[in-house]
mmCIF file of C-alpha atoms in Angstrom:
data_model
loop_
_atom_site.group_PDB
_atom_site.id
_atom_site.type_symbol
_atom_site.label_atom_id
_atom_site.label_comp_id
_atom_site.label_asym_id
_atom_site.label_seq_id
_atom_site.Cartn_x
_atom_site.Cartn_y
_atom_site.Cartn_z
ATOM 1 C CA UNK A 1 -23.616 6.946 27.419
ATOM 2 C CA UNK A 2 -21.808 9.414 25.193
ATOM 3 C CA UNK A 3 -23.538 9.205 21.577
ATOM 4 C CA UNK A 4 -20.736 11.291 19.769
ATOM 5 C CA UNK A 5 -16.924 11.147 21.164
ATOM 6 C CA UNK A 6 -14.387 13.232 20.131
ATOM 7 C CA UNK A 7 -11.181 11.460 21.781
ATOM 8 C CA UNK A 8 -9.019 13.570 21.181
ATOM 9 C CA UNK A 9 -8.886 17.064 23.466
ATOM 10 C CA UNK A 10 -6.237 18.922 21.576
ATOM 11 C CA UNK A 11 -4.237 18.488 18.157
ATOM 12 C CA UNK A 12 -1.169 20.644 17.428
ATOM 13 C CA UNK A 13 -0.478 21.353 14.208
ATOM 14 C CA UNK A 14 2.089 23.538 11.429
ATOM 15 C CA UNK A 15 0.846 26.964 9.656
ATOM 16 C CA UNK A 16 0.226 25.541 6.095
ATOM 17 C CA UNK A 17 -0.374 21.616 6.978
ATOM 18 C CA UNK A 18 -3.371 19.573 7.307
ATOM 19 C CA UNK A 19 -5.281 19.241 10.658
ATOM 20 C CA UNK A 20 -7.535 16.091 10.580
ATOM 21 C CA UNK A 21 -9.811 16.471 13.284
ATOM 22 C CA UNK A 22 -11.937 12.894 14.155
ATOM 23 C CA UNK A 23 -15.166 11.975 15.686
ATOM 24 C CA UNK A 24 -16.930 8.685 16.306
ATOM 25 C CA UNK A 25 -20.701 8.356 16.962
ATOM 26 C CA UNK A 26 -22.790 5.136 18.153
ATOM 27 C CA UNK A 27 -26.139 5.949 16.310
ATOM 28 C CA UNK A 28 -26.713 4.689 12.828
ATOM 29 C CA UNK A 29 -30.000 6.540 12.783
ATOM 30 C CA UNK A 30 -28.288 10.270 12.690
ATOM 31 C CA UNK A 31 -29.330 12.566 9.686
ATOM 32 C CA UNK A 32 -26.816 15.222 9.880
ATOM 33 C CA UNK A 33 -23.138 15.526 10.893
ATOM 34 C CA UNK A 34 -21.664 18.565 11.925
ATOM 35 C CA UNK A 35 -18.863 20.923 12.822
ATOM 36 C CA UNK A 36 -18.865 23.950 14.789
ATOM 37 C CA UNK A 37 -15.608 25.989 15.770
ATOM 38 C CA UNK A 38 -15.442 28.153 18.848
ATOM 39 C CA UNK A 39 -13.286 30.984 19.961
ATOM 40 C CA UNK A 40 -12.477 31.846 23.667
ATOM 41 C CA UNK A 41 -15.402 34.326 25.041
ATOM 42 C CA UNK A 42 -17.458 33.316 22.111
ATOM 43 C CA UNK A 43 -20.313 31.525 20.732
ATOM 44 C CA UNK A 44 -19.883 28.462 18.583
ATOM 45 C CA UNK A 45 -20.382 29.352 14.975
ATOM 46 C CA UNK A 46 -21.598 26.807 12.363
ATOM 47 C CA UNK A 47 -18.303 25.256 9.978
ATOM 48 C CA UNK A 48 -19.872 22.821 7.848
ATOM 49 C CA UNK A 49 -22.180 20.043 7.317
ATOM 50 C CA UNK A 50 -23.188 16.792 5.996
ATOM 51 C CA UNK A 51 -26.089 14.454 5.723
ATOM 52 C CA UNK A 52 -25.976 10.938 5.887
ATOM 53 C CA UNK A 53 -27.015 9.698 2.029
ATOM 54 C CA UNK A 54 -23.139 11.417 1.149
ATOM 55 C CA UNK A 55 -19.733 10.669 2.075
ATOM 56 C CA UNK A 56 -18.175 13.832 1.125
ATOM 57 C CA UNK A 57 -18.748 17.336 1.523
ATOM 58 C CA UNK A 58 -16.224 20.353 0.565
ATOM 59 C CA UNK A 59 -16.248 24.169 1.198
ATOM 60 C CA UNK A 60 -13.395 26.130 0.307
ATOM 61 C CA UNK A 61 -9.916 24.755 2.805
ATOM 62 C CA UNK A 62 -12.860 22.144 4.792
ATOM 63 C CA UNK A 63 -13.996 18.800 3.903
ATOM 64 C CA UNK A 64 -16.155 16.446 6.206
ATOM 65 C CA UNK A 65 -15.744 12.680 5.194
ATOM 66 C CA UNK A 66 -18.400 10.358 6.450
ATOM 67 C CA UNK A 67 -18.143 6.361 6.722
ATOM 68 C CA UNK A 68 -21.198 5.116 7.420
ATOM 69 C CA UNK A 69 -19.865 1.854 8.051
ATOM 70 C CA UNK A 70 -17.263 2.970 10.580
ATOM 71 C CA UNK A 71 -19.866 5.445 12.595
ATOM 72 C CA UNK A 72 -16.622 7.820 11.879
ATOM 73 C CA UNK A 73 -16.342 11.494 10.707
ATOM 74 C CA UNK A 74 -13.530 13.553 9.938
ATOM 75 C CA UNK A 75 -12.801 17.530 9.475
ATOM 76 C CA UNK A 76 -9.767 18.253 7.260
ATOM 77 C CA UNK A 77 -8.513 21.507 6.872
ATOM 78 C CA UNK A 78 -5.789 22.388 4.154
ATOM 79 C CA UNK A 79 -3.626 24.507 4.566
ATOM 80 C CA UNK A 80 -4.399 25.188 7.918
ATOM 81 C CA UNK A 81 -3.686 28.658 9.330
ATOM 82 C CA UNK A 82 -3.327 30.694 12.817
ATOM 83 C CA UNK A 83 -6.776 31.380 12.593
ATOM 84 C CA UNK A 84 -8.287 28.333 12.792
ATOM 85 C CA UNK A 85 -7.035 27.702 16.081
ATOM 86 C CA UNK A 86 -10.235 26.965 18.174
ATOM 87 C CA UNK A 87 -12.264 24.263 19.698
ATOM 88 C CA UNK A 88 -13.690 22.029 17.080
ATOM 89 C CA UNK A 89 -16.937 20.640 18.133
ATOM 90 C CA UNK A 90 -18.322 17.375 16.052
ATOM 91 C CA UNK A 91 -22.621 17.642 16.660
ATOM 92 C CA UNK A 92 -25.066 15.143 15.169
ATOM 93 C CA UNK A 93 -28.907 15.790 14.240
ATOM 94 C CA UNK A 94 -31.093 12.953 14.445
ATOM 95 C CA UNK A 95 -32.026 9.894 16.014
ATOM 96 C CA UNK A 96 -35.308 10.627 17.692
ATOM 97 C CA UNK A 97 -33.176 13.701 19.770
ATOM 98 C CA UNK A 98 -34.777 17.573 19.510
ATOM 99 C CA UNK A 99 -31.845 18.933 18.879
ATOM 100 C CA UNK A 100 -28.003 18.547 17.732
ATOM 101 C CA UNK A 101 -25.907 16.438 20.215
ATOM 102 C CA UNK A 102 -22.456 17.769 21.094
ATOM 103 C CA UNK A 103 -19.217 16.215 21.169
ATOM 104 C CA UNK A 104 -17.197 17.435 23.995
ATOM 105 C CA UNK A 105 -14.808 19.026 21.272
ATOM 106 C CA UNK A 106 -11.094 19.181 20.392
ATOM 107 C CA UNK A 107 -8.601 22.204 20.680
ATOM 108 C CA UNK A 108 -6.854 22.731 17.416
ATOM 109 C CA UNK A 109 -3.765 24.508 18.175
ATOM 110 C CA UNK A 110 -2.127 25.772 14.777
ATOM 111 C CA UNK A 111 1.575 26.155 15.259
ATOM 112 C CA UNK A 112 3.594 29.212 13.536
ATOM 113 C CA UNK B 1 -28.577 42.523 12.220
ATOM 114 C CA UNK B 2 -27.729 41.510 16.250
ATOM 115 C CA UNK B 3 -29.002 38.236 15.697
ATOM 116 C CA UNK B 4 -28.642 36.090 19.302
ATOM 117 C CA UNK B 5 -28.440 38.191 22.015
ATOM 118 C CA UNK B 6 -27.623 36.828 26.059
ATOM 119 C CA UNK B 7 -27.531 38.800 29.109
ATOM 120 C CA UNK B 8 -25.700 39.343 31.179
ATOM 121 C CA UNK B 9 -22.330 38.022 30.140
ATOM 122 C CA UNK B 10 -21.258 37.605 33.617
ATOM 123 C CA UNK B 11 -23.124 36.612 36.877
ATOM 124 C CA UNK B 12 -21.742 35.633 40.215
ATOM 125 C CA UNK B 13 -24.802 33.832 42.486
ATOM 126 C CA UNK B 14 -25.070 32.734 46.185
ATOM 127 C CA UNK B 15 -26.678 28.899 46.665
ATOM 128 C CA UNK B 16 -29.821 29.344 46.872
ATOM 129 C CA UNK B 17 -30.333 32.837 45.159
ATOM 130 C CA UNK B 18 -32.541 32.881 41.897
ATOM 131 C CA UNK B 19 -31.868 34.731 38.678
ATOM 132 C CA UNK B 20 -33.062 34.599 34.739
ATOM 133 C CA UNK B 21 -30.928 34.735 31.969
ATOM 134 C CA UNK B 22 -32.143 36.549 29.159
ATOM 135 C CA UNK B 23 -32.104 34.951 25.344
ATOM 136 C CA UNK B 24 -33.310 36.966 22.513
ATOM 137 C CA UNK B 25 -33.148 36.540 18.437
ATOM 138 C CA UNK B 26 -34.343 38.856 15.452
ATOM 139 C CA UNK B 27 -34.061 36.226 12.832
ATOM 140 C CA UNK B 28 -37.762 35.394 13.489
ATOM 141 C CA UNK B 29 -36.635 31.936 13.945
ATOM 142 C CA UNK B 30 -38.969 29.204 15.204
ATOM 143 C CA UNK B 31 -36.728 26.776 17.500
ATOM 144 C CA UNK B 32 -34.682 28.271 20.605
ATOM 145 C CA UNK B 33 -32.654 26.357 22.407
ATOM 146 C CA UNK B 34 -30.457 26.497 26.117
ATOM 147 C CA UNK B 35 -27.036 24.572 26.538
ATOM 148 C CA UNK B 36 -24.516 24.479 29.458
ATOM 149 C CA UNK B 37 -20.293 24.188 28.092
ATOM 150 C CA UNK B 38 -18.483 22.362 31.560
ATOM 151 C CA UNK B 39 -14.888 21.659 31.455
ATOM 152 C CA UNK B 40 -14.577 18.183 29.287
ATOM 153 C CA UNK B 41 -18.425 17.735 28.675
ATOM 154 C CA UNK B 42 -18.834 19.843 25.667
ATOM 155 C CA UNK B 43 -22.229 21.240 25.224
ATOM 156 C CA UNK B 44 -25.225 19.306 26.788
ATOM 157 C CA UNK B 45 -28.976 20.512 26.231
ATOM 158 C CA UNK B 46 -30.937 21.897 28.690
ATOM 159 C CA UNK B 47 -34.392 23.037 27.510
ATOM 160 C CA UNK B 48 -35.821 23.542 23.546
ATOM 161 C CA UNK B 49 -38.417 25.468 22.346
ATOM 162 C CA UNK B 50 -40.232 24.826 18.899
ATOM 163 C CA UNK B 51 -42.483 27.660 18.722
ATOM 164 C CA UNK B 52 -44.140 29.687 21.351
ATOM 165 C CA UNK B 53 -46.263 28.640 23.718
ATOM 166 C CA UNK B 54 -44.213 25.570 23.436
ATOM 167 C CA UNK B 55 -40.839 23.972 25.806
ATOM 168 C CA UNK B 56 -39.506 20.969 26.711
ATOM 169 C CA UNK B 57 -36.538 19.453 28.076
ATOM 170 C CA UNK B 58 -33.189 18.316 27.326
ATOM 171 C CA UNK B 59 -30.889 16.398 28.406
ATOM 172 C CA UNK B 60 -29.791 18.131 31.881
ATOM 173 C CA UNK B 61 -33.158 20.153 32.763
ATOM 174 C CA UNK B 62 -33.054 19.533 36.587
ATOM 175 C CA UNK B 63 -33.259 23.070 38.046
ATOM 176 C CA UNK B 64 -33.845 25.428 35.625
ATOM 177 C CA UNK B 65 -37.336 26.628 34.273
ATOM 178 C CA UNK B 66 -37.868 28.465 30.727
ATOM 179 C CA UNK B 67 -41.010 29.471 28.930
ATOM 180 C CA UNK B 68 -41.511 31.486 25.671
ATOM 181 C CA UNK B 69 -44.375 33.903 25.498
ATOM 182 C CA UNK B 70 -43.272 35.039 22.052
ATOM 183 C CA UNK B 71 -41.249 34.231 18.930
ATOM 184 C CA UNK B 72 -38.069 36.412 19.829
ATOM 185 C CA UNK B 73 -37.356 35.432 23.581
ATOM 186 C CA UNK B 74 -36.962 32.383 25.828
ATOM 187 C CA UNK B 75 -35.910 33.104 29.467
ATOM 188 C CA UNK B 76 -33.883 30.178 31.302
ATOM 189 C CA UNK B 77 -34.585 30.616 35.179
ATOM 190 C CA UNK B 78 -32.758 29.039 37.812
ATOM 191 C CA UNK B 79 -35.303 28.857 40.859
ATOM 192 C CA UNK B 80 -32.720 27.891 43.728
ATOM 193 C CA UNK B 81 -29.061 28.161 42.446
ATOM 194 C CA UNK B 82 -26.528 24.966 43.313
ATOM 195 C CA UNK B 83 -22.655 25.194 42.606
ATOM 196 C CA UNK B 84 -23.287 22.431 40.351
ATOM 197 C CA UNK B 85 -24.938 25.379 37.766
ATOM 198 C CA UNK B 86 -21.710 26.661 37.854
ATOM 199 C CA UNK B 87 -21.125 27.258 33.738
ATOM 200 C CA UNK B 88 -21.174 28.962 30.694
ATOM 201 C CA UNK B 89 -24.498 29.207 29.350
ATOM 202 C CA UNK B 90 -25.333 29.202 25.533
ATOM 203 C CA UNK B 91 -28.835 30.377 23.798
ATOM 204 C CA UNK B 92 -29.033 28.951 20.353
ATOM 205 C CA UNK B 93 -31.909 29.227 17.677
ATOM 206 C CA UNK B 94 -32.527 28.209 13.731
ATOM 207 C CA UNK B 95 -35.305 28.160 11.772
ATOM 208 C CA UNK B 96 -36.607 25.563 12.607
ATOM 209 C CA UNK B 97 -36.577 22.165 14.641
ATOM 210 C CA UNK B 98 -34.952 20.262 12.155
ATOM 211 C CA UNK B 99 -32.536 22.615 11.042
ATOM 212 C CA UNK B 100 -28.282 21.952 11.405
ATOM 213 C CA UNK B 101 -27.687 25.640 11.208
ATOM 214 C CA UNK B 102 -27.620 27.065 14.682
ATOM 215 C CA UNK B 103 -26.787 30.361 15.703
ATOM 216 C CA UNK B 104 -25.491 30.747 19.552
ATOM 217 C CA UNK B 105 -25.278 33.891 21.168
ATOM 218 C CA UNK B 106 -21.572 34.736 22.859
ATOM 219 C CA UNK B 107 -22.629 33.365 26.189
ATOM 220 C CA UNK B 108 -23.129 34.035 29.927
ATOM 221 C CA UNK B 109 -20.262 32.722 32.700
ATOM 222 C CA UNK B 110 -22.314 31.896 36.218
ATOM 223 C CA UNK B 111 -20.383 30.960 38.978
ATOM 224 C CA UNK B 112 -22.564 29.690 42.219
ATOM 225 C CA UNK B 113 -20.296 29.723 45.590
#
Protein backbone atom coordinates (compact mmCIF):
# COMPACT_ATOMS: atom_id res chain seq x y z
CA UNK A 1 0.00 0.00 0.00
CA UNK A 2 1.84 3.02 -1.34
CA UNK A 3 1.97 5.72 1.64
CA UNK A 4 3.20 8.66 -0.66
CA UNK A 5 2.13 8.72 -4.58
CA UNK A 6 3.45 10.85 -6.93
CA UNK A 7 0.97 10.26 -10.03
CA UNK A 8 2.43 11.86 -12.22
CA UNK A 9 5.84 10.24 -14.00
CA UNK A 10 6.89 13.17 -16.08
CA UNK A 11 5.85 17.00 -16.48
CA UNK A 12 7.11 19.05 -19.44
CA UNK A 13 7.51 22.36 -19.00
CA UNK A 14 8.87 26.13 -20.74
CA UNK A 15 12.44 27.76 -19.73
CA UNK A 16 11.11 30.65 -17.50
CA UNK A 17 7.51 29.12 -16.41
CA UNK A 18 6.32 27.48 -13.38
CA UNK A 19 6.60 23.65 -12.86
CA UNK A 20 4.14 22.51 -10.10
CA UNK A 21 5.18 19.24 -9.17
CA UNK A 22 2.30 17.22 -6.78
CA UNK A 23 2.30 14.52 -4.26
CA UNK A 24 -0.41 12.90 -2.17
CA UNK A 25 0.27 10.89 1.04
CA UNK A 26 -2.26 8.63 3.19
CA UNK A 27 -0.67 9.24 6.71
CA UNK A 28 -1.86 12.09 8.83
CA UNK A 29 0.78 11.19 11.38
CA UNK A 30 3.94 12.36 9.03
CA UNK A 31 6.32 15.05 10.59
CA UNK A 32 8.25 16.12 7.66
CA UNK A 33 7.62 16.54 3.90
CA UNK A 34 10.21 16.50 1.50
CA UNK A 35 11.80 16.98 -1.89
CA UNK A 36 14.78 15.55 -3.32
CA UNK A 37 15.94 16.07 -7.08
CA UNK A 38 18.09 13.56 -8.88
CA UNK A 39 20.31 13.66 -11.88
CA UNK A 40 21.05 10.64 -14.21
CA UNK A 41 24.24 8.63 -12.67
CA UNK A 42 23.70 10.47 -9.49
CA UNK A 43 22.66 10.49 -5.99
CA UNK A 44 19.53 12.25 -4.87
CA UNK A 45 20.40 15.52 -3.25
CA UNK A 46 18.17 17.17 -0.59
CA UNK A 47 15.74 20.36 -2.29
CA UNK A 48 13.73 21.46 0.48
CA UNK A 49 11.62 20.77 3.38
CA UNK A 50 8.70 21.21 5.52
CA UNK A 51 7.18 20.12 8.76
CA UNK A 52 3.76 19.57 9.39
CA UNK A 53 2.71 22.60 12.07
CA UNK A 54 3.34 25.03 8.54
CA UNK A 55 1.77 25.30 5.30
CA UNK A 56 4.39 27.14 3.55
CA UNK A 57 7.93 27.01 3.11
CA UNK A 58 10.17 29.19 0.53
CA UNK A 59 13.88 29.08 -0.55
CA UNK A 60 15.01 31.18 -3.22
CA UNK A 61 12.86 29.94 -6.98
CA UNK A 62 11.16 26.72 -4.50
CA UNK A 63 8.20 26.70 -2.38
CA UNK A 64 6.56 23.50 -0.79
CA UNK A 65 2.78 24.11 0.08
CA UNK A 66 1.27 21.69 2.51
CA UNK A 67 -2.65 21.03 3.08
CA UNK A 68 -3.04 19.13 5.84
CA UNK A 69 -6.51 18.61 5.15
CA UNK A 70 -6.03 17.35 1.60
CA UNK A 71 -2.90 14.86 2.61
CA UNK A 72 -1.47 16.99 -0.57
CA UNK A 73 1.97 18.64 -1.21
CA UNK A 74 3.21 20.63 -3.90
CA UNK A 75 6.85 21.82 -5.28
CA UNK A 76 6.69 25.05 -7.33
CA UNK A 77 9.50 26.27 -9.04
CA UNK A 78 9.56 29.88 -10.65
CA UNK A 79 11.06 30.54 -13.23
CA UNK A 80 12.02 27.25 -13.96
CA UNK A 81 15.24 26.65 -15.93
CA UNK A 82 17.22 23.81 -18.03
CA UNK A 83 18.77 22.87 -15.01
CA UNK A 84 16.22 21.75 -13.04
CA UNK A 85 15.40 19.08 -15.27
CA UNK A 86 15.58 15.90 -13.03
CA UNK A 87 13.54 13.42 -11.17
CA UNK A 88 11.67 15.04 -8.39
CA UNK A 89 11.20 12.73 -5.57
CA UNK A 90 8.34 13.74 -2.79
CA UNK A 91 9.72 11.66 0.77
CA UNK A 92 7.89 11.85 4.09
CA UNK A 93 9.48 11.41 7.75
CA UNK A 94 7.31 10.07 10.27
CA UNK A 95 4.64 7.90 11.21
CA UNK A 96 6.25 5.26 13.35
CA UNK A 97 8.74 4.49 9.95
CA UNK A 98 12.88 4.65 10.60
CA UNK A 99 13.42 6.46 7.91
CA UNK A 100 12.02 8.85 4.98
CA UNK A 101 9.52 7.04 2.64
CA UNK A 102 9.95 7.64 -1.09
CA UNK A 103 7.61 8.54 -3.67
CA UNK A 104 8.36 6.81 -6.83
CA UNK A 105 9.19 10.38 -8.30
CA UNK A 106 8.36 12.55 -11.34
CA UNK A 107 10.64 13.57 -14.37
CA UNK A 108 10.59 17.28 -14.81
CA UNK A 109 11.54 17.91 -18.27
CA UNK A 110 12.23 21.80 -18.74
CA UNK A 111 11.66 22.74 -22.33
CA UNK A 112 14.03 25.44 -24.18
CA UNK B 1 35.14 16.79 2.16
CA UNK B 2 34.07 13.24 0.09
CA UNK B 3 31.22 12.88 2.19
CA UNK B 4 29.17 9.40 0.98
CA UNK B 5 31.24 7.24 -0.70
CA UNK B 6 29.84 3.62 -2.66
CA UNK B 7 31.82 1.08 -4.35
CA UNK B 8 31.94 -0.11 -6.90
CA UNK B 9 29.77 1.90 -9.23
CA UNK B 10 29.20 -0.98 -11.42
CA UNK B 11 28.83 -4.79 -10.76
CA UNK B 12 27.63 -7.51 -13.04
CA UNK B 13 26.76 -10.94 -10.75
CA UNK B 14 25.89 -14.59 -11.67
CA UNK B 15 22.61 -16.10 -9.54
CA UNK B 16 23.86 -17.37 -6.90
CA UNK B 17 27.31 -15.52 -6.58
CA UNK B 18 27.82 -13.29 -3.37
CA UNK B 19 29.32 -9.84 -3.17
CA UNK B 20 29.38 -6.65 -0.58
CA UNK B 21 28.87 -3.30 -1.47
CA UNK B 22 30.84 -0.91 0.28
CA UNK B 23 29.16 2.43 2.05
CA UNK B 24 31.33 4.87 3.75
CA UNK B 25 30.74 8.64 5.25
CA UNK B 26 33.19 11.27 6.93
CA UNK B 27 30.49 13.45 8.27
CA UNK B 28 30.66 11.41 11.53
CA UNK B 29 27.05 10.96 11.13
CA UNK B 30 25.05 8.61 13.36
CA UNK B 31 22.21 6.98 11.03
CA UNK B 32 23.22 5.03 7.68
CA UNK B 33 20.91 3.85 5.61
CA UNK B 34 20.60 1.23 2.20
CA UNK B 35 17.87 1.83 -0.59
CA UNK B 36 17.23 0.02 -3.94
CA UNK B 37 15.81 2.76 -7.14
CA UNK B 38 13.70 -0.02 -9.67
CA UNK B 39 12.09 1.28 -12.70
CA UNK B 40 8.58 2.95 -11.36
CA UNK B 41 9.12 2.08 -7.58
CA UNK B 42 11.16 4.98 -6.55
CA UNK B 43 13.37 4.35 -3.65
CA UNK B 44 12.33 1.58 -1.12
CA UNK B 45 14.44 0.90 2.18
CA UNK B 46 16.37 -1.90 2.69
CA UNK B 47 18.32 -1.91 5.98
CA UNK B 48 19.05 1.30 8.65
CA UNK B 49 21.54 1.73 11.00
CA UNK B 50 21.27 4.18 14.08
CA UNK B 51 24.59 3.89 15.53
CA UNK B 52 27.05 1.13 15.56
CA UNK B 53 26.67 -1.96 16.80
CA UNK B 54 23.17 -1.35 15.76
CA UNK B 55 20.83 -2.53 12.20
CA UNK B 56 17.62 -3.27 11.34
CA UNK B 57 15.43 -3.66 8.50
CA UNK B 58 13.45 -1.91 6.04
CA UNK B 59 11.04 -2.32 4.00
CA UNK B 60 12.54 -4.92 1.31
CA UNK B 61 15.39 -6.69 3.53
CA UNK B 62 14.89 -10.27 2.13
CA UNK B 63 18.40 -11.24 0.96
CA UNK B 64 20.75 -8.91 1.87
CA UNK B 65 22.77 -8.76 5.24
CA UNK B 66 24.56 -5.44 6.65
CA UNK B 67 26.29 -4.78 9.92
CA UNK B 68 28.25 -1.69 11.15
CA UNK B 69 31.32 -2.26 13.24
CA UNK B 70 32.02 1.47 13.30
CA UNK B 71 30.62 4.98 12.85
CA UNK B 72 31.93 5.57 9.16
CA UNK B 73 30.93 2.23 7.32
CA UNK B 74 27.95 -0.09 6.81
CA UNK B 75 28.50 -2.99 4.32
CA UNK B 76 25.21 -4.32 2.47
CA UNK B 77 25.94 -8.11 1.52
CA UNK B 78 24.03 -10.08 -0.76
CA UNK B 79 24.61 -13.84 0.41
CA UNK B 80 23.10 -15.69 -2.78
CA UNK B 81 22.38 -13.15 -5.63
CA UNK B 82 18.67 -13.45 -7.51
CA UNK B 83 17.87 -11.37 -10.77
CA UNK B 84 15.29 -9.87 -8.72
CA UNK B 85 18.48 -7.70 -6.92
CA UNK B 86 18.89 -6.46 -10.14
CA UNK B 87 19.18 -2.36 -9.24
CA UNK B 88 20.74 0.65 -8.43
CA UNK B 89 21.79 0.73 -4.99
CA UNK B 90 21.87 3.96 -2.79
CA UNK B 91 23.85 4.45 0.74
CA UNK B 92 22.42 7.38 2.55
CA UNK B 93 23.34 8.86 6.09
CA UNK B 94 22.38 12.16 8.37
CA UNK B 95 22.99 12.96 11.62
CA UNK B 96 20.85 11.39 13.06
CA UNK B 97 17.62 9.09 13.03
CA UNK B 98 15.29 11.73 12.95
CA UNK B 99 16.90 13.93 10.67
CA UNK B 100 15.17 15.04 6.86
CA UNK B 101 18.57 15.90 5.57
CA UNK B 102 20.05 12.89 3.87
CA UNK B 103 23.05 12.67 1.99
CA UNK B 104 23.21 9.63 -0.73
CA UNK B 105 26.24 8.61 -2.24
CA UNK B 106 26.16 8.48 -6.40
CA UNK B 107 25.22 4.85 -6.41
CA UNK B 108 26.11 1.30 -7.53
CA UNK B 109 24.20 -0.40 -10.86
CA UNK B 110 24.04 -4.49 -10.17
CA UNK B 111 22.73 -6.47 -12.73
CA UNK B 112 22.17 -10.41 -11.72
CA UNK B 113 21.73 -12.71 -15.04
Amino acid sequence: DQQVKQNSPSLSVQEGRISILNCDYTNSMFDYFLWYKKYPAEGPTFLISISSIKDKNEDGRFTVFLNKSAKHLSLHIVPSQPGDSAVYFCAVLGGGADGLTFGKGTHLIIQP
Amino acid sequence: NAGVTQTPKFQVLKTGQSMTLQCAQDMNHEYMSWYRQDPGMGLRLIHYSVGAGITDQGEVPNGYNVSRSTTEDFPLRLLSAAPSQTSVYFCASSRDTYNEKLFFGSGTQLSVL
